[in-house]
Amino acid sequence: MLSAINDDGTTADGSSLIDEIVREGARRMLAAALEAEVNAYISELADQRDDVGRRLVVRNGYHQPRKVTTAAGVVEVKAPRVNDKRVDEATGARQRFSSAILPPWCRKSRKISEVLPLLYLHGLSSGDFVPALEQFLGSSAGLSPATVTRLTQQWQADHTAFMDRDLAEVDYVYVWADGIHLNVRLEEAKACVLVLIGVRADGSKELVALKDGYHESAESWADLMRDCARRGMRAPVLAVGDGALGFWKALAEVFPQTREQRCWVHKMANVLDSMPKSAQPGAKKSIQDIYNAEDRDHAEAALRTFAKLYGAKFPKAVKKITDDQEQLLAFYDFPAEHWIHLRTTNPIESTFSTVRLRTKVTRGAGSRTAALAMVFKLVESAQQRWRAVNAPHLVALVRAGASFECGRLVGRPQTTAA
């Protein structure tokens, strides 16, 4: 029943009239659905009778009222009760009616159960749930910090299952790799999260693996990639990463046929850090001319210009680029539509910018396992917004061995007759 209305459109307890209407509508709809469910159950079993002809399945009043937290707020319902006198012939146990709409244990809808850990992931402290949501939902029932903690335990199981999944049926043509340092409670010696993101043959991006590692060491990366290979992962055609020697050493060991592409953003930052601030603006522009060139020939010409301009005064800075020339320009051998994706590790960096914001709020997730699970769920949530690479149809051609010059297809892969 709706409450009396004040002049300002609120009810006697100060809540909004429209919220009261929504909750009342939700209560009535839920009650009607429960009644219909019970009526259908009884009608279906109307022919079930005992020896004297009495029906074995009949109505039996109502259960005690209980409050259920839903997306429309907290509603009070009285579920109809069923007296089912049938006996299972195999076990001898009495049959029982169980509502699919409102199970006996249910105190909140599945949507609320999903929202609570997501709010925690995106910055709301578990201790803030009750004051933050009580006004919105009309009650604090089922919103304790312990509820959230219990829900987040599922993340750890999800992360474990993710890292054990079979990769034999998935083909990652490109991969980005990076070690991300976060403000979470990893073990003291394991200070970063190793991340692999891949591009499938259909052009879509997908998280491949995520685990903690020891300062991006070669052994930590090798352990991660060996595990991926053990689960059936094929060697990617191209791997993109920063200059961390650990990853490239591990890649050469596990997937030696995979080509290397250094991240230009990391490289540029590293080069500029070794130059005085007065020279950095001009040097930055010269470096951008290299990786934004229209093709490899123009990029090599821009690289020679950079070396000529800065080689005499800053030989160490220039050497950082000239020594890695082949790895820095590898992306020019792939479709031009993919260049913007392949010359940096931006897919990882942009995703983890939001992860860093959340981990700053959390100030530690309680344990190494919980921290990794939290990071995994954040990335999994962000993954739903990742867009495919440009010209996704060309990814399959790259895997098949097609040739590209100046970013254009010049040689299709040879097909062998059956």
Tab-separated table of C-alpha atoms in Angstrom:
chain	number	residue	atom	x	y	z
A	1	MET	CA	0.000	0.000	0.000
A	2	LEU	CA	1.328	3.476	-0.911
A	3	SER	CA	2.025	6.017	1.828
A	4	ALA	CA	0.448	9.414	2.287
A	5	ILE	CA	1.946	12.131	0.086
A	6	ASN	CA	3.436	15.381	1.372
A	7	ASP	CA	3.129	18.659	-0.506
A	8	ASP	CA	6.661	18.303	-1.886
A	9	GLY	CA	5.933	14.902	-3.424
A	10	THR	CA	7.629	12.844	-0.715
A	11	THR	CA	6.138	10.280	1.641
A	12	ALA	CA	5.976	10.491	5.422
A	13	ASP	CA	9.413	8.898	5.851
A	14	GLY	CA	11.012	11.354	3.415
A	15	SER	CA	11.440	8.942	0.490
A	16	SER	CA	10.514	9.831	-3.067
A	17	LEU	CA	6.976	9.073	-4.237
A	18	ILE	CA	8.233	7.677	-7.529
A	19	ASP	CA	10.500	5.258	-5.648
A	20	GLU	CA	7.530	4.154	-3.532
A	21	ILE	CA	5.490	3.534	-6.686
A	22	VAL	CA	8.303	1.528	-8.272
A	23	ARG	CA	8.774	-0.608	-5.161
A	24	GLU	CA	5.053	-1.200	-4.799
A	25	GLY	CA	4.820	-2.156	-8.462
A	26	ALA	CA	7.753	-4.525	-8.060
A	27	ARG	CA	6.160	-6.071	-4.956
A	28	ARG	CA	2.863	-6.685	-6.739
A	29	MET	CA	4.538	-8.088	-9.848
A	30	LEU	CA	6.670	-10.441	-7.753
A	31	ALA	CA	3.649	-11.596	-5.761
A	32	ALA	CA	1.691	-12.224	-8.948
A	33	ALA	CA	4.574	-14.163	-10.487
A	34	LEU	CA	4.901	-16.363	-7.378
A	35	GLU	CA	1.164	-17.040	-7.374
A	36	ALA	CA	1.236	-17.968	-11.063
A	37	GLU	CA	4.227	-20.260	-10.522
A	38	VAL	CA	2.510	-22.128	-7.688
A	39	ASN	CA	-0.804	-22.371	-9.566
A	40	ALA	CA	0.971	-23.827	-12.601
A	41	TYR	CA	2.807	-26.351	-10.403
A	42	ILE	CA	-0.403	-27.491	-8.722
A	43	SER	CA	-2.367	-27.640	-11.988
A	44	GLU	CA	0.301	-29.792	-13.619
A	45	LEU	CA	0.040	-32.300	-10.773
A	46	ALA	CA	-3.741	-32.155	-10.346
A	47	ASP	CA	-4.081	-35.821	-11.385
A	48	GLN	CA	-1.793	-37.005	-8.588
A	49	ARG	CA	-4.133	-38.472	-5.941
A	50	ASP	CA	-3.957	-40.827	-2.981
A	51	ASP	CA	-5.874	-44.085	-2.460
A	52	VAL	CA	-9.071	-42.294	-1.445
A	53	GLY	CA	-8.949	-39.827	-4.338
A	54	ARG	CA	-7.613	-36.780	-2.524
A	55	ARG	CA	-5.097	-34.576	-4.334
A	56	LEU	CA	-1.491	-34.983	-3.219
A	57	VAL	CA	-0.386	-31.454	-4.169
A	58	VAL	CA	-2.405	-28.555	-2.742
A	59	ARG	CA	-2.019	-24.956	-1.559
A	60	ASN	CA	-1.084	-24.473	2.100
A	61	GLY	CA	-1.276	-20.788	2.909
A	62	TYR	CA	1.792	-18.537	2.858
A	63	HIS	CA	5.301	-18.446	4.263
A	64	GLN	CA	6.304	-15.734	6.694
A	65	PRO	CA	6.905	-12.357	4.982
A	66	ARG	CA	10.502	-11.623	4.055
A	67	LYS	CA	12.331	-8.683	2.534
A	68	VAL	CA	14.191	-9.120	-0.731
A	69	THR	CA	16.692	-6.587	-2.066
A	70	THR	CA	16.162	-5.995	-5.778
A	71	ALA	CA	17.267	-3.438	-8.356
A	72	ALA	CA	13.989	-1.619	-7.639
A	73	GLY	CA	14.779	-1.483	-3.922
A	74	VAL	CA	13.765	-3.649	-0.984
A	75	VAL	CA	10.350	-5.263	-1.328
A	76	GLU	CA	8.461	-7.403	1.174
A	77	VAL	CA	6.880	-10.560	-0.167
A	78	LYS	CA	4.781	-13.438	1.177
A	79	ALA	CA	5.549	-16.505	-0.888
A	80	PRO	CA	2.679	-19.013	-1.275
A	81	ARG	CA	3.272	-22.373	0.332
A	82	VAL	CA	2.637	-25.783	-1.237
A	83	ASN	CA	1.808	-29.001	0.566
A	84	ASP	CA	3.300	-31.743	-1.607
A	85	LYS	CA	2.508	-35.181	-0.167
A	86	ARG	CA	4.129	-37.200	-2.948
A	87	VAL	CA	6.940	-39.587	-2.004
A	88	ASP	CA	9.942	-40.438	-4.154
A	89	GLU	CA	9.687	-44.175	-4.820
A	90	ALA	CA	13.455	-44.618	-5.074
A	91	THR	CA	14.523	-42.792	-1.909
A	92	GLY	CA	11.315	-42.641	0.132
A	93	ALA	CA	11.791	-38.890	0.641
A	94	ARG	CA	8.924	-36.415	0.452
A	95	GLN	CA	8.761	-34.289	-2.689
A	96	ARG	CA	9.130	-30.553	-2.155
A	97	PHE	CA	8.168	-27.536	-4.205
A	98	SER	CA	11.005	-25.026	-4.703
A	99	SER	CA	10.328	-21.726	-6.403
A	100	ALA	CA	12.598	-20.928	-9.349
A	101	ILE	CA	11.696	-17.253	-8.960
A	102	LEU	CA	12.344	-16.917	-5.234
A	103	PRO	CA	14.379	-19.805	-3.753
A	104	PRO	CA	14.118	-20.287	0.041
A	105	TRP	CA	17.613	-18.886	0.651
A	106	CYS	CA	17.216	-15.822	-1.583
A	107	ARG	CA	17.461	-12.440	0.153
A	108	LYS	CA	18.655	-10.365	-2.802
A	109	SER	CA	18.403	-10.596	-6.565
A	110	ARG	CA	21.252	-11.882	-8.693
A	111	LYS	CA	21.677	-8.408	-10.170
A	112	ILE	CA	22.426	-6.955	-6.729
A	113	SER	CA	24.924	-9.760	-6.094
A	114	GLU	CA	26.720	-8.810	-9.328
A	115	VAL	CA	26.648	-5.066	-8.654
A	116	LEU	CA	28.210	-5.172	-5.179
A	117	PRO	CA	31.626	-6.585	-6.182
A	118	LEU	CA	31.649	-4.350	-9.279
A	119	LEU	CA	31.144	-1.282	-7.090
A	120	TYR	CA	34.018	-2.494	-4.940
A	121	LEU	CA	36.193	-2.979	-8.018
A	122	HIS	CA	35.472	0.509	-9.288
A	123	GLY	CA	36.291	2.366	-6.121
A	124	LEU	CA	33.632	2.016	-3.422
A	125	SER	CA	35.083	0.705	-0.171
A	126	SER	CA	33.237	-2.251	1.310
A	127	GLY	CA	32.651	-0.240	4.488
A	128	ASP	CA	30.866	2.436	2.455
A	129	PHE	CA	28.245	0.106	0.975
A	130	VAL	CA	25.655	0.440	3.718
A	131	PRO	CA	25.521	4.267	3.884
A	132	ALA	CA	25.891	4.625	0.101
A	133	LEU	CA	23.208	2.141	-0.964
A	134	GLU	CA	20.794	2.218	1.945
A	135	GLN	CA	19.159	5.409	0.701
A	136	PHE	CA	19.025	4.142	-2.875
A	137	LEU	CA	17.579	0.715	-2.122
A	138	GLY	CA	15.507	1.697	0.907
A	139	SER	CA	17.185	-0.794	3.251
A	140	SER	CA	20.611	-2.063	4.277
A	141	ALA	CA	19.542	-5.716	4.157
A	142	GLY	CA	22.202	-7.932	2.587
A	143	LEU	CA	24.702	-5.115	2.091
A	144	SER	CA	27.262	-5.780	4.816
A	145	PRO	CA	31.017	-5.717	4.076
A	146	ALA	CA	31.056	-9.451	4.874
A	147	THR	CA	28.624	-10.016	2.009
A	148	VAL	CA	31.002	-8.327	-0.408
A	149	THR	CA	33.984	-10.280	0.917
A	150	ARG	CA	32.086	-13.521	0.403
A	151	LEU	CA	31.140	-12.550	-3.131
A	152	THR	CA	34.687	-11.607	-4.096
A	153	GLN	CA	35.975	-15.041	-3.163
A	154	GLN	CA	34.490	-16.184	-6.451
A	155	TRP	CA	37.008	-13.965	-8.284
A	156	GLN	CA	39.877	-16.126	-7.105
A	157	ALA	CA	38.197	-19.235	-8.464
A	158	ASP	CA	37.501	-17.420	-11.744
A	159	HIS	CA	41.155	-16.373	-12.080
A	160	THR	CA	42.376	-19.896	-11.372
A	161	ALA	CA	40.018	-21.340	-13.983
A	162	PHE	CA	41.126	-18.675	-16.478
A	163	MET	CA	44.802	-19.540	-16.052
A	164	ASP	CA	44.030	-23.264	-16.469
A	165	ARG	CA	41.859	-22.984	-19.598
A	166	ASP	CA	42.753	-24.777	-22.846
A	167	LEU	CA	44.376	-22.518	-25.473
A	168	ALA	CA	44.579	-25.070	-28.270
A	169	GLU	CA	41.418	-23.773	-29.957
A	170	VAL	CA	42.488	-20.100	-29.792
A	171	ASP	CA	44.948	-18.481	-32.193
A	172	TYR	CA	46.659	-15.271	-31.077
A	173	VAL	CA	48.345	-13.683	-34.096
A	174	TYR	CA	49.661	-10.604	-32.261
A	175	VAL	CA	50.408	-10.261	-28.548
A	176	TRP	CA	51.270	-7.325	-26.328
A	177	ALA	CA	53.308	-7.977	-23.207
A	178	ASP	CA	54.084	-5.773	-20.229
A	179	GLY	CA	54.920	-5.957	-16.558
A	180	ILE	CA	52.644	-3.655	-14.565
A	181	HIS	CA	53.618	-2.369	-11.133
A	182	LEU	CA	50.589	-1.771	-8.901
A	183	ASN	CA	49.882	-0.712	-5.346
A	184	VAL	CA	48.610	-4.128	-4.297
A	185	ARG	CA	49.831	-6.657	-1.750
A	186	LEU	CA	51.861	-9.023	-3.860
A	187	GLU	CA	54.516	-11.110	-2.175
A	188	GLU	CA	57.557	-9.061	-1.241
A	189	ALA	CA	59.791	-10.579	-3.911
A	190	LYS	CA	57.104	-10.523	-6.591
A	191	ALA	CA	56.563	-6.886	-7.335
A	192	CYS	CA	54.674	-6.771	-10.619
A	193	VAL	CA	51.851	-8.291	-12.647
A	194	LEU	CA	52.819	-9.900	-15.959
A	195	VAL	CA	50.174	-9.334	-18.625
A	196	LEU	CA	49.648	-10.803	-22.095
A	197	ILE	CA	46.911	-9.450	-24.372
A	198	GLY	CA	46.399	-11.024	-27.780
A	199	VAL	CA	44.626	-10.446	-31.089
A	200	ARG	CA	42.661	-13.418	-32.334
A	201	ALA	CA	42.402	-14.351	-36.001
A	202	ASP	CA	39.077	-12.495	-36.208
A	203	GLY	CA	40.740	-9.260	-35.065
A	204	SER	CA	39.266	-9.146	-31.567
A	205	LYS	CA	41.469	-8.408	-28.554
A	206	GLU	CA	41.507	-10.730	-25.590
A	207	LEU	CA	43.348	-11.170	-22.309
A	208	VAL	CA	45.663	-14.158	-22.707
A	209	ALA	CA	47.314	-14.456	-19.302
A	210	LEU	CA	47.837	-12.531	-16.071
A	211	LYS	CA	50.029	-13.563	-13.152
A	212	ASP	CA	52.547	-12.102	-10.736
A	213	GLY	CA	56.267	-12.123	-11.532
A	214	TYR	CA	59.661	-11.288	-10.117
A	215	HIS	CA	60.601	-7.852	-11.479
A	216	GLU	CA	59.875	-8.912	-15.092
A	217	SER	CA	62.720	-11.442	-14.973
A	218	ALA	CA	63.383	-13.780	-17.882
A	219	GLU	CA	62.462	-16.777	-15.768
A	220	SER	CA	59.129	-15.249	-14.709
A	221	TRP	CA	58.211	-14.476	-18.316
A	222	ALA	CA	59.438	-17.872	-19.509
A	223	ASP	CA	57.362	-19.600	-16.844
A	224	LEU	CA	54.264	-17.716	-18.007
A	225	MET	CA	54.835	-18.438	-21.699
A	226	ARG	CA	55.787	-22.066	-21.112
A	227	ASP	CA	52.502	-22.479	-19.273
A	228	CYS	CA	50.629	-20.943	-22.231
A	229	ALA	CA	52.466	-23.239	-24.648
A	230	ARG	CA	51.700	-26.258	-22.456
A	231	ARG	CA	48.006	-25.407	-22.696
A	232	GLY	CA	48.184	-25.343	-26.491
A	233	MET	CA	48.994	-21.732	-27.401
A	234	ARG	CA	50.572	-21.295	-30.860
A	235	ALA	CA	53.532	-18.998	-31.390
A	236	PRO	CA	52.293	-15.472	-32.212
A	237	VAL	CA	53.474	-13.885	-35.447
A	238	LEU	CA	54.511	-10.660	-33.686
A	239	ALA	CA	55.027	-9.749	-30.040
A	240	VAL	CA	54.986	-6.126	-28.875
A	241	GLY	CA	56.679	-5.064	-25.653
A	242	ASP	CA	59.009	-2.578	-24.029
A	243	GLY	CA	62.769	-2.960	-23.777
A	244	ALA	CA	62.702	-5.301	-20.773
A	245	LEU	CA	65.312	-7.902	-21.633
A	246	GLY	CA	63.577	-10.564	-19.540
A	247	PHE	CA	60.585	-10.810	-21.848
A	248	TRP	CA	62.589	-10.972	-25.076
A	249	LYS	CA	64.944	-13.601	-23.688
A	250	ALA	CA	61.971	-15.714	-22.624
A	251	LEU	CA	60.232	-15.204	-25.985
A	252	ALA	CA	63.320	-16.428	-27.858
A	253	GLU	CA	63.347	-19.530	-25.671
A	254	VAL	CA	59.648	-20.468	-25.833
A	255	PHE	CA	58.500	-18.989	-29.165
A	256	PRO	CA	61.704	-18.409	-31.178
A	257	GLN	CA	59.841	-17.942	-34.485
A	258	THR	CA	57.872	-14.940	-33.167
A	259	ARG	CA	59.066	-11.557	-34.441
A	260	GLU	CA	59.822	-8.704	-32.042
A	261	GLN	CA	58.409	-5.182	-32.002
A	262	ARG	CA	59.660	-2.700	-29.412
A	263	CYS	CA	57.149	-0.241	-27.972
A	264	TRP	CA	57.854	3.260	-29.309
A	265	VAL	CA	56.281	5.006	-26.320
A	266	HIS	CA	58.594	3.237	-23.877
A	267	LYS	CA	61.569	3.711	-26.186
A	268	MET	CA	60.942	7.433	-26.624
A	269	ALA	CA	60.600	7.973	-22.880
A	270	ASN	CA	63.845	6.085	-22.316
A	271	VAL	CA	65.693	8.115	-24.961
A	272	LEU	CA	64.418	11.482	-23.744
A	273	ASP	CA	65.349	10.649	-20.147
A	274	SER	CA	68.983	10.445	-21.261
A	275	MET	CA	68.909	13.918	-22.823
A	276	PRO	CA	68.767	17.389	-21.244
A	277	LYS	CA	65.334	18.988	-21.019
A	278	SER	CA	66.305	21.716	-23.461
A	279	ALA	CA	66.861	19.131	-26.211
A	280	GLN	CA	63.838	16.974	-25.476
A	281	PRO	CA	61.103	18.828	-27.469
A	282	GLY	CA	63.082	18.706	-30.727
A	283	ALA	CA	64.221	15.139	-30.146
A	284	LYS	CA	60.674	14.042	-29.427
A	285	LYS	CA	59.486	15.486	-32.723
A	286	SER	CA	62.310	13.730	-34.595
A	287	ILE	CA	61.458	10.389	-32.966
A	288	GLN	CA	57.783	10.787	-33.828
A	289	ASP	CA	58.802	11.385	-37.459
A	290	ILE	CA	60.345	7.906	-37.445
A	291	TYR	CA	57.390	5.831	-36.263
A	292	ASN	CA	54.794	8.007	-38.012
A	293	ALA	CA	56.549	7.740	-41.387
A	294	GLU	CA	54.488	6.580	-44.370
A	295	ASP	CA	56.607	3.457	-44.910
A	296	ARG	CA	59.833	1.749	-43.834
A	297	ASP	CA	62.044	3.644	-46.314
A	298	HIS	CA	60.868	7.010	-45.012
A	299	ALA	CA	61.200	5.761	-41.428
A	300	GLU	CA	64.819	4.738	-42.017
A	301	ALA	CA	65.512	8.143	-43.577
A	302	ALA	CA	63.974	9.864	-40.529
A	303	LEU	CA	66.074	7.664	-38.259
A	304	ARG	CA	69.254	8.705	-40.090
A	305	THR	CA	68.228	12.337	-39.716
A	306	PHE	CA	67.730	11.851	-35.985
A	307	ALA	CA	71.157	10.237	-35.673
A	308	LYS	CA	72.746	13.075	-37.640
A	309	LEU	CA	71.103	15.783	-35.519
A	310	TYR	CA	71.794	14.294	-32.103
A	311	GLY	CA	74.531	11.683	-32.544
A	312	ALA	CA	77.451	14.030	-31.849
A	313	LYS	CA	76.118	15.471	-28.587
A	314	PHE	CA	74.050	12.566	-27.291
A	315	PRO	CA	75.538	9.355	-28.699
A	316	LYS	CA	74.128	7.144	-25.920
A	317	ALA	CA	70.593	8.409	-26.550
A	318	VAL	CA	70.877	7.839	-30.296
A	319	LYS	CA	72.386	4.388	-29.757
A	320	LYS	CA	69.253	3.350	-27.865
A	321	ILE	CA	67.353	3.632	-31.156
A	322	THR	CA	69.963	2.586	-33.717
A	323	ASP	CA	70.822	-0.603	-31.805
A	324	ASP	CA	67.153	-1.678	-31.891
A	325	GLN	CA	66.366	-0.406	-35.388
A	326	GLU	CA	65.119	-3.728	-36.746
A	327	GLN	CA	62.886	-4.411	-33.731
A	328	LEU	CA	61.550	-0.853	-33.737
A	329	LEU	CA	60.604	-0.896	-37.422
A	330	ALA	CA	59.220	-4.450	-37.600
A	331	PHE	CA	55.617	-3.219	-37.671
A	332	TYR	CA	56.159	-1.793	-41.174
A	333	ASP	CA	56.143	-5.372	-42.526
A	334	PHE	CA	52.500	-5.784	-41.525
A	335	PRO	CA	49.236	-4.275	-42.823
A	336	ALA	CA	49.218	-0.465	-42.649
A	337	GLU	CA	45.833	-0.627	-40.898
A	338	HIS	CA	47.520	-2.466	-38.020
A	339	TRP	CA	50.487	-0.110	-37.557
A	340	ILE	CA	48.721	2.107	-35.043
A	341	HIS	CA	48.069	-0.975	-32.883
A	342	LEU	CA	51.480	-2.620	-33.237
A	343	ARG	CA	53.973	0.162	-32.545
A	344	THR	CA	53.100	0.564	-28.848
A	345	THR	CA	51.821	-1.437	-25.886
A	346	ASN	CA	48.952	1.037	-25.521
A	347	PRO	CA	46.256	-1.705	-25.270
A	348	ILE	CA	47.832	-2.760	-21.974
A	349	GLU	CA	48.746	0.719	-20.727
A	350	SER	CA	45.286	2.205	-21.345
A	351	THR	CA	43.574	-0.715	-19.627
A	352	PHE	CA	45.803	-0.583	-16.567
A	353	SER	CA	45.372	3.141	-16.083
A	354	THR	CA	41.916	2.340	-14.672
A	355	VAL	CA	43.301	-0.613	-12.704
A	356	ARG	CA	45.834	1.685	-11.026
A	357	LEU	CA	43.048	4.037	-9.960
A	358	ARG	CA	41.196	1.185	-8.272
A	359	THR	CA	44.253	-0.255	-6.531
A	360	LYS	CA	45.083	3.182	-5.118
A	361	VAL	CA	41.658	3.252	-3.501
A	362	THR	CA	41.958	-0.300	-2.191
A	363	ARG	CA	45.463	0.135	-0.708
A	364	GLY	CA	45.988	-3.589	-0.814
A	365	ALA	CA	43.565	-6.441	-1.344
A	366	GLY	CA	44.454	-8.529	1.707
A	367	SER	CA	46.639	-11.173	0.042
A	368	ARG	CA	48.594	-11.892	-3.121
A	369	THR	CA	45.872	-14.197	-4.428
A	370	ALA	CA	43.102	-11.709	-3.706
A	371	ALA	CA	45.099	-8.884	-5.298
A	372	LEU	CA	45.653	-10.825	-8.514
A	373	ALA	CA	41.997	-11.857	-8.589
A	374	MET	CA	40.923	-8.229	-8.207
A	375	VAL	CA	43.216	-7.118	-11.034
A	376	PHE	CA	41.951	-9.988	-13.203
A	377	LYS	CA	38.305	-9.009	-12.694
A	378	LEU	CA	39.083	-5.374	-13.478
A	379	VAL	CA	40.752	-6.341	-16.754
A	380	GLU	CA	37.940	-8.788	-17.534
A	381	SER	CA	35.443	-5.973	-17.040
A	382	ALA	CA	37.466	-3.589	-19.231
A	383	GLN	CA	37.790	-6.267	-21.924
A	384	GLN	CA	34.116	-5.895	-22.781
A	385	ARG	CA	34.888	-2.400	-24.114
A	386	TRP	CA	37.942	-3.326	-26.216
A	387	ARG	CA	37.450	-2.803	-29.918
A	388	ALA	CA	38.892	-5.013	-32.621
A	389	VAL	CA	41.957	-3.943	-34.578
A	390	ASN	CA	41.440	-2.002	-37.788
A	391	ALA	CA	40.836	-4.154	-40.890
A	392	PRO	CA	40.299	-7.333	-38.818
A	393	HIS	CA	40.008	-9.453	-41.973
A	394	LEU	CA	43.732	-8.969	-42.589
A	395	VAL	CA	44.734	-10.671	-39.326
A	396	ALA	CA	44.014	-14.121	-40.739
A	397	LEU	CA	46.164	-13.324	-43.783
A	398	VAL	CA	49.035	-12.364	-41.487
A	399	ARG	CA	48.770	-15.725	-39.752
A	400	ALA	CA	48.648	-17.482	-43.121
A	401	GLY	CA	51.963	-15.893	-44.138
A	402	ALA	CA	50.827	-13.208	-46.565
A	403	SER	CA	53.431	-10.603	-47.613
A	404	PHE	CA	53.000	-6.861	-47.131
A	405	GLU	CA	55.091	-4.022	-48.583
A	406	CYS	CA	54.516	-0.422	-47.530
A	407	GLY	CA	51.579	-1.788	-45.546
A	408	ARG	CA	49.836	-3.220	-48.618
A	409	LEU	CA	49.178	-6.846	-49.476
A	410	VAL	CA	51.521	-7.969	-52.246
A	411	GLY	CA	51.615	-11.737	-51.885
A	412	ARG	CA	48.841	-14.044	-50.739
A	413	PRO	CA	49.828	-17.255	-48.946
A	414	GLN	CA	50.248	-20.322	-51.118
A	415	THR	CA	47.504	-22.912	-50.668
A	416	THR	CA	48.346	-26.560	-50.990
A	417	ALA	CA	45.951	-28.706	-53.009
A	418	ALA	CA	44.308	-31.497	-51.093
